[in-house]
Coordinates of C-alpha atoms in Angstrom, one line a residue:
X9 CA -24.0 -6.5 -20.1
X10 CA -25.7 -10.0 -20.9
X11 CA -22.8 -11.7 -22.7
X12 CA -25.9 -13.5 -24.6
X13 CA -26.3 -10.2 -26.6
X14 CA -22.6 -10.1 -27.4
X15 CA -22.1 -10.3 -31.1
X16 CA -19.9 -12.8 -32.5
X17 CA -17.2 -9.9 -33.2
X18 CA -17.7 -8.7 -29.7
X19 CA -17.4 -12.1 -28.1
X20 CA -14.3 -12.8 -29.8
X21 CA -12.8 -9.7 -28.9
X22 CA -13.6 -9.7 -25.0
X23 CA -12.7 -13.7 -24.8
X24 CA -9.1 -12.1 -26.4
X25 CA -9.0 -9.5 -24.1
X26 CA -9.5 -11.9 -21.2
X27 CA -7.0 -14.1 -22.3
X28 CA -4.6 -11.1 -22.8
X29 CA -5.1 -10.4 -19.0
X30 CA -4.3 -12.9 -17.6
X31 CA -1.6 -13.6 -19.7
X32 CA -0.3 -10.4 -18.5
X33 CA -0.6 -11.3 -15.1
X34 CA 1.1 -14.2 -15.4
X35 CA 3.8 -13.1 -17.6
X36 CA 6.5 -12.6 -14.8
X37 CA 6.8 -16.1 -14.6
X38 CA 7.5 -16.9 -18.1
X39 CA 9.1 -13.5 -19.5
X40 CA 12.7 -12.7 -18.7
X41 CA 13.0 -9.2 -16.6
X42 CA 13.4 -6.8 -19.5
X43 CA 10.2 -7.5 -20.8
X44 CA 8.0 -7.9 -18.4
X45 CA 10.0 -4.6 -16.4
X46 CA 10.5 -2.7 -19.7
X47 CA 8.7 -3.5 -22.4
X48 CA 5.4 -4.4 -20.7
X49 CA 5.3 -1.9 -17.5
X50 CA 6.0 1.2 -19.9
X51 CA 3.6 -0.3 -22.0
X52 CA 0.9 -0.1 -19.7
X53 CA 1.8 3.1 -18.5
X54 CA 2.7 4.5 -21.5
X55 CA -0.7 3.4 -23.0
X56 CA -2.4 5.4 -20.1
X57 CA -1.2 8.6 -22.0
X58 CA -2.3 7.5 -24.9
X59 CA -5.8 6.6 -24.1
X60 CA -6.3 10.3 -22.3
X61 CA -5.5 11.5 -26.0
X62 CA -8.1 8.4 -27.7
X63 CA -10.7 9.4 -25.4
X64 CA -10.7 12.8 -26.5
X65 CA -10.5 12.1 -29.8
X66 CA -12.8 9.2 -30.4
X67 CA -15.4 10.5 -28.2
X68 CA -14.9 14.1 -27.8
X69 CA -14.0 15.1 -31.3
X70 CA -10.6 16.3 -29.6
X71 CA -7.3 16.0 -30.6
X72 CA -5.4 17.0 -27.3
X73 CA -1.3 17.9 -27.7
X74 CA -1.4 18.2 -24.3
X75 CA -1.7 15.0 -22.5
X76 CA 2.1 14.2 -22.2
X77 CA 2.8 17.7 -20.8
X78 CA -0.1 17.1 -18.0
X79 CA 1.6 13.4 -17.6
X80 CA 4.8 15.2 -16.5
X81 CA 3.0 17.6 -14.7
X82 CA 1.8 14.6 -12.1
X83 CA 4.8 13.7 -12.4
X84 CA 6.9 16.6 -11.5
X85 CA 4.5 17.9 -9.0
X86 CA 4.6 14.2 -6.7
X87 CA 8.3 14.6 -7.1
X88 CA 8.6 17.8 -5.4
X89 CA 6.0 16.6 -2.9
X90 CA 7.8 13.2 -1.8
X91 CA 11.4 13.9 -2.6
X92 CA 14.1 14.6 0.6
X93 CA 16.9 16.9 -0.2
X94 CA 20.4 16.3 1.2
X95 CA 23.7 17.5 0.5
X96 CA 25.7 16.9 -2.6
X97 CA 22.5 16.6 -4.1
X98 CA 22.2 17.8 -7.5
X99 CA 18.6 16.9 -8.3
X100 CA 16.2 20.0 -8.0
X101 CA 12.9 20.5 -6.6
X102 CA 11.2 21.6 -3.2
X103 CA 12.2 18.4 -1.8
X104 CA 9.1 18.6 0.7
X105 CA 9.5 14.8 1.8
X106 CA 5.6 14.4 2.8
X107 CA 4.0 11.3 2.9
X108 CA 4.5 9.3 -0.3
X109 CA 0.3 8.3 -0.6
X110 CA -0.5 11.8 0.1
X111 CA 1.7 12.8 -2.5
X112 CA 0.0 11.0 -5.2
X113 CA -3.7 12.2 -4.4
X114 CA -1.9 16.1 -4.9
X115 CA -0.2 15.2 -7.9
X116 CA -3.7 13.3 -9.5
X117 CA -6.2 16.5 -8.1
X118 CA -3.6 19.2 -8.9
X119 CA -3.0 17.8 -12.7
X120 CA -6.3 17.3 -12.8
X121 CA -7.6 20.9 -11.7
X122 CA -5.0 22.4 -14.0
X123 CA -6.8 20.0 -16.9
X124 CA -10.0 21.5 -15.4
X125 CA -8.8 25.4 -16.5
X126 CA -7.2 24.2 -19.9
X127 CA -10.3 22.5 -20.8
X128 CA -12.1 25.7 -19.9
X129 CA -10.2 28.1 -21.7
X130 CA -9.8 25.4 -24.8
X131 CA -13.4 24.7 -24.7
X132 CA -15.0 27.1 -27.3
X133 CA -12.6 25.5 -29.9
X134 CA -12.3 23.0 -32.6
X135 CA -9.9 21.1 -34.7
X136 CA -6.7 23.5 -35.7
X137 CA -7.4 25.5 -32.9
X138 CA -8.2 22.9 -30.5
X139 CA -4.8 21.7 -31.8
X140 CA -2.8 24.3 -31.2
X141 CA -3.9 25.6 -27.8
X142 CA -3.0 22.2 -26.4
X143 CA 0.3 22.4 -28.4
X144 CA 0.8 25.9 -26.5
X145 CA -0.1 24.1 -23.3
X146 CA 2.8 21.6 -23.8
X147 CA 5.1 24.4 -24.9
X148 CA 4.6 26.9 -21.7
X149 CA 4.9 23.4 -19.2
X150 CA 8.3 22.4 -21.1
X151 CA 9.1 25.8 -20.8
X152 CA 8.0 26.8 -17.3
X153 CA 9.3 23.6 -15.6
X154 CA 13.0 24.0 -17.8
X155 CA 13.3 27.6 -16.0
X156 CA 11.8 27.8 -13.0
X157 CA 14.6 25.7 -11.0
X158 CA 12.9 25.8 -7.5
X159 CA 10.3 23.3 -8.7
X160 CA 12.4 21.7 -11.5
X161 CA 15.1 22.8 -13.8
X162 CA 16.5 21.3 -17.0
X163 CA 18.3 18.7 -14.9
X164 CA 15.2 17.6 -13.3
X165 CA 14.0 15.7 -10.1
X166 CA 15.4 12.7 -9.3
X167 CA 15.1 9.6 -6.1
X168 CA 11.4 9.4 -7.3
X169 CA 11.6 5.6 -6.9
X170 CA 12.4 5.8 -3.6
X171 CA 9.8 7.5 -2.1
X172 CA 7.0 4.9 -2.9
X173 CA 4.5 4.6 -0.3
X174 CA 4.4 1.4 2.1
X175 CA 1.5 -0.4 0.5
X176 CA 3.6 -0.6 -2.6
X177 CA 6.6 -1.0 -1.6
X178 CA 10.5 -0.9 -2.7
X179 CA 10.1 -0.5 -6.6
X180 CA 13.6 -0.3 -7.4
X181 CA 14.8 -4.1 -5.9
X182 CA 10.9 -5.5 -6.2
X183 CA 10.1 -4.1 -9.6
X184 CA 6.9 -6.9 -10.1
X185 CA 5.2 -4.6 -7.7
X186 CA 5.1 -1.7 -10.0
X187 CA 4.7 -4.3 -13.0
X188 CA 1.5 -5.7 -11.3
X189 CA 0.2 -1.8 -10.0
X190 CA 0.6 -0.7 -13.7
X191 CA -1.6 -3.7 -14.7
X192 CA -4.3 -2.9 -12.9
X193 CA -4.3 0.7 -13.3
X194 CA -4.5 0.2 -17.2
X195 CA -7.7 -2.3 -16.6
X196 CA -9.0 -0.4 -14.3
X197 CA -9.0 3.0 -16.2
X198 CA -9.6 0.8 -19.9
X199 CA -13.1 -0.5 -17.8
X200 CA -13.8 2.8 -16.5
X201 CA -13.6 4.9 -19.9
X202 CA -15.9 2.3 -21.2
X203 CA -18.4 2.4 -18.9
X204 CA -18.1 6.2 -18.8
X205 CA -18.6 6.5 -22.4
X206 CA -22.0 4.4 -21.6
X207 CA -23.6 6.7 -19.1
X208 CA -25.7 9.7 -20.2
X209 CA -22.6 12.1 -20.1
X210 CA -20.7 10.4 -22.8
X211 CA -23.6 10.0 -24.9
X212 CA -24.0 13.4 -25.2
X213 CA -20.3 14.0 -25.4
X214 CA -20.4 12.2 -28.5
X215 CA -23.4 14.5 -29.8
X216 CA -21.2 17.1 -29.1
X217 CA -18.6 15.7 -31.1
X218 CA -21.1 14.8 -34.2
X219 CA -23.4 17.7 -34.1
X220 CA -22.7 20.6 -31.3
X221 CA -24.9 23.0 -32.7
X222 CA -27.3 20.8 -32.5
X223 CA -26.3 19.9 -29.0
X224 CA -26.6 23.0 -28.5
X225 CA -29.9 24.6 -29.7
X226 CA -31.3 20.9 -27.6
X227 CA -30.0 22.6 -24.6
X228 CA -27.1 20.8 -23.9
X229 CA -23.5 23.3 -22.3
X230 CA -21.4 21.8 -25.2
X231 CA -18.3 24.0 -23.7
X232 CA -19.1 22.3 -20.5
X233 CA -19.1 18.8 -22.0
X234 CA -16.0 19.4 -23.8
X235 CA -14.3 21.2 -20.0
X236 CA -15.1 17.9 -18.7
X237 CA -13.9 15.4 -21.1
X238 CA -11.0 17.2 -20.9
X239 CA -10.8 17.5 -17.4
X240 CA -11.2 13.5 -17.0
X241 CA -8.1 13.0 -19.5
X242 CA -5.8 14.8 -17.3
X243 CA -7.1 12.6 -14.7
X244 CA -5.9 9.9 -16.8
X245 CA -2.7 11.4 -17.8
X246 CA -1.9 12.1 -14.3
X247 CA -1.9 8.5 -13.6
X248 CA 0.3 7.8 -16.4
X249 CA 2.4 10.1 -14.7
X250 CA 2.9 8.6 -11.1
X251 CA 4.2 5.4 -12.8
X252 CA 6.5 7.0 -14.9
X253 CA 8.5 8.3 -12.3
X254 CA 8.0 5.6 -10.2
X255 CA 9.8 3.1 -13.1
X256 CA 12.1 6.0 -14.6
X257 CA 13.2 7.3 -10.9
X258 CA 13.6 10.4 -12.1
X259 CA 12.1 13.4 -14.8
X260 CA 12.9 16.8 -16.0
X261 CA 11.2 19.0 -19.1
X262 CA 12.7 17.1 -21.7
X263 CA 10.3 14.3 -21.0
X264 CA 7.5 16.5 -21.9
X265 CA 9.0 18.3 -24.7
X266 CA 7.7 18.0 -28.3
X267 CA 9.4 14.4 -29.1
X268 CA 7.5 12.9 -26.5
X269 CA 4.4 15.0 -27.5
X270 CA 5.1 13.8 -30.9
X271 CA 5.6 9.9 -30.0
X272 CA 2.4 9.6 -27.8
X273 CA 0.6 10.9 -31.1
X274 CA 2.8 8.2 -33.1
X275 CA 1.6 5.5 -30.8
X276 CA -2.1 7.0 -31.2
X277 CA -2.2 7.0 -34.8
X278 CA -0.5 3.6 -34.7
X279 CA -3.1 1.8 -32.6
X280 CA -6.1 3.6 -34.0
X281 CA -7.6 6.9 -33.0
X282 CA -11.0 5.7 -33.0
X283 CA -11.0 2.7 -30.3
X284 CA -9.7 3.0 -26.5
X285 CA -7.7 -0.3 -27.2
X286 CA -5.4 1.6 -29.8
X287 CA -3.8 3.2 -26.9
X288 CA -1.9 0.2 -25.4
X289 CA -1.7 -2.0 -28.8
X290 CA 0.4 1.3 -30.2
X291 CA 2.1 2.0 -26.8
X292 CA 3.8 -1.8 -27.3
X293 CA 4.5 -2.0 -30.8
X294 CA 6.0 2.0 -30.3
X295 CA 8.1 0.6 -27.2
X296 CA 9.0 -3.2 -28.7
X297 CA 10.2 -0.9 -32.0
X298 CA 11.9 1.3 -29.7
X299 CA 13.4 -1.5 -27.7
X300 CA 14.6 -4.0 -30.9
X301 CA 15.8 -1.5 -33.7
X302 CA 17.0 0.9 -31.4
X303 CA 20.7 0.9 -32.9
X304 CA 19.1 -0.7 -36.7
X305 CA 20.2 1.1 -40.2
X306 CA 18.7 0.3 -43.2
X307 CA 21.0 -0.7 -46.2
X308 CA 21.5 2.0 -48.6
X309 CA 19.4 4.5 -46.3
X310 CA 21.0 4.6 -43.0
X311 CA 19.5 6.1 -40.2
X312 CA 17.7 4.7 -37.1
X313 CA 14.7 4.6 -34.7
X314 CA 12.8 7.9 -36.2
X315 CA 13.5 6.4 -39.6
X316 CA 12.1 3.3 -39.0
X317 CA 8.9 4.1 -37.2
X318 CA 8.3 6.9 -39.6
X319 CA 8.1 4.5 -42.1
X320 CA 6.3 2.2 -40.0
X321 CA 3.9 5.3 -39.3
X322 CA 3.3 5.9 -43.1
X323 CA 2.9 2.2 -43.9
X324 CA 0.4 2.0 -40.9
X325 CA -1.1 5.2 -42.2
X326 CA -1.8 4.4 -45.8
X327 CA -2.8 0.7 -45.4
X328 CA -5.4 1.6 -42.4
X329 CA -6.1 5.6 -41.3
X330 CA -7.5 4.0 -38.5
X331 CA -4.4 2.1 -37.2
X332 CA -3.9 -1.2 -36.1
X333 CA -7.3 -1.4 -35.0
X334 CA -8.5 -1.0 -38.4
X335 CA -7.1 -3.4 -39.3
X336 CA -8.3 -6.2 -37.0
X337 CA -11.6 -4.4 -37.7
X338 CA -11.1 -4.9 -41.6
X339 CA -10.4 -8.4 -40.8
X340 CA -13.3 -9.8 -38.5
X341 CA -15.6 -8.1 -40.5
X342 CA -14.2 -10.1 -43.5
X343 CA -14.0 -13.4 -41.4
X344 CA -17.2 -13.1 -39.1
X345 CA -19.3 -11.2 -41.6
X346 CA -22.0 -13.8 -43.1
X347 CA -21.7 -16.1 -40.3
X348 CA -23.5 -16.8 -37.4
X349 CA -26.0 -15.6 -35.3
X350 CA -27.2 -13.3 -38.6
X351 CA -24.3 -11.1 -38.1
X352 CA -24.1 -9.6 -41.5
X353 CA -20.9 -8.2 -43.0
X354 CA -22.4 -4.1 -41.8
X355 CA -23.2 -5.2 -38.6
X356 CA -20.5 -3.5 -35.3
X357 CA -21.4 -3.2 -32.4
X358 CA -21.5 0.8 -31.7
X359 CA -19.0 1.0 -28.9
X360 CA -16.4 -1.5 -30.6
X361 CA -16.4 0.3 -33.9
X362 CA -14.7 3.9 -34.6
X363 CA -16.7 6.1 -33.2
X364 CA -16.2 9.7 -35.5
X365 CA -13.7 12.1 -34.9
X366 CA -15.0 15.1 -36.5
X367 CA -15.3 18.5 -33.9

């Protein structure tokens, strides 16, 4: 894109993001250990999950209960892949030990052929029943994974971290390398959702999401379209995945019950389910309220975390439906609106603005 054409909204935004870049990438040299190995890793990763979801819902007119379910799912399936049993052990799994790189490309193409058949199945549905058929995906996976101990059990897979491949390294006493991995997997799959929402396919995946009978009757597979989208947020998720249980070492069902289902919806709605950047903007103000009023009651109320981020979530929800990216959105057009370069107080540019979310 000619950066000439960039509106005065857009150039501000992309000159931020730029800045926020390389800020990031130079934040291990500024930022103590927790943050930048906490906070900000699990931030990018996190926000991986939550852009699968964004994608689907901005763009797709799908609002997916499924993505953290096919995050653990890459996740689980790499563990059992690169893991070595020994004794005394008490973590489960196959413990196959193969090779740690070949390991990953399984877990991404197996998560993402399992999103291929849910997408299928889910295709021919909309809304609440979009809704709940991913719900029931997350369901059976928690479910599946808690019982079947050969490939998992409640107690999980552990010694994840340890079975990184060479080109990345030891993890667990060089954590900047995952810090710096998860960096550029978040930029990379941020630049590639928005060039694939450019090309002809995600145009007409968002006809589909405004008018699919329409679509339709112009002769476009709308269940196809929607397979697809799908198909390409488990690919997504699945990364999210890998770096989770490269940073948390280890993961068992609970991580893909229906709290985390729950938060990676929290940190959607919280960031804005209509723009890709809601997903990491949620994912650290979820994880820096996670990490600071962890042990917080409020006079008079009590209570803790869930308290205070369901507030947070109301507030968030009332003052702005669209999140945190409302918000911002609310305010340049307020600032920039009326000045410069004719940009009048109606005029977004169509890919920075909320796309609709209607099936």
């Amino acid at each position: 894109m000619n950066p000439r054409t960039w509106t005065t909204k857009q150039q501000l935004e992309r000159g931020m993001a730029a800045a926020a870049v390389v800020i990031a990438g130079l934040a291990p040299t500024f930022l103590n250990s927790n943050w930048t190995n906490n906070i900000l890793t699990e931030t990018f990763f996190f926000g991986l999950a939550a852009a699968s979801l964004i994608f689907l819902s901005a763009y797709g007119g799908m609002v997916s209960l499924a993505q953290t379910a096919l995050a653990g799912i890459s996740g689980i399936i790499l563990g059992n892949l690169v893991t070595q049993g020994g004794a005394g052990g008490v973590s489960k799994g196959l413990h196959l030990g193969w090779d740690p790189t070949l390991g990953i490309v399984l877990a991404i193409l197996g998560t993402t052929a399992i999103g291929l058949v849910g997408g299928a199945v889910a295709s021919r549905s909309a809304g609440i029943y979009f809704l709940m058929i991913t719900l029931t995906y997350a369901v059976i996976a928690n479910y599946f994974f808690g019982q079947v101990t050969e490939v998992s059990g409640f107690s999980g897979i552990g010694g994840i971290s340890r079975a990184t491949p060479g080109w990345l390294g030891d993890v667990v006493q060089h954590p900047n390398r995952l810090y710096y991995t998860a960096l550029i997997v978040a930029v990379a799959v941020y630049l590639l959702i928005r060039f694939l929402v450019r090309t002809p396919f995600g145009v007409a995946l968002q006809g589909v999401r405004d008018e699919p009978l329409r679509m339709s009757s112009l002769g476009f597979n709308v269940a196809v379209h929607r397979a697809l989208a799908f198909t390409f947020g488990a690919f997504v998720a699945s990364l999210s995945g890998v770096l989770f249980v490269w940073w948390n070492g280890q993961i068992d069902p609970q991580t893909i019950g229906l709290q985390s289902t729950i938060d990676l919806l929290v940190v959607d709605v919280i960031g804005g389910l209509r723009r890709i950047e809601g997903a990491w903007i949620g994912a650290f103000a979820f994880i820096v309220i996670n990490n600071e009023v962890r042990d917080v009651e409020l006079p008079g109320v009590g209570g803790s975390f869930n308290t205070i981020i369901g507030l947070i979530f109301l507030a968030v929800v009332v003052v702005s439906p669209n999140g945190l990216m409302g918000i911002w959105d609310r305010i340049t057009r307020q600032a920039i609106g009326g000045r410069g370069r004719g940009l009048g107080p109606a005029r977004v540019d169509a890919q920075e603005a909320a796309p609709g979310t209607g099936g």
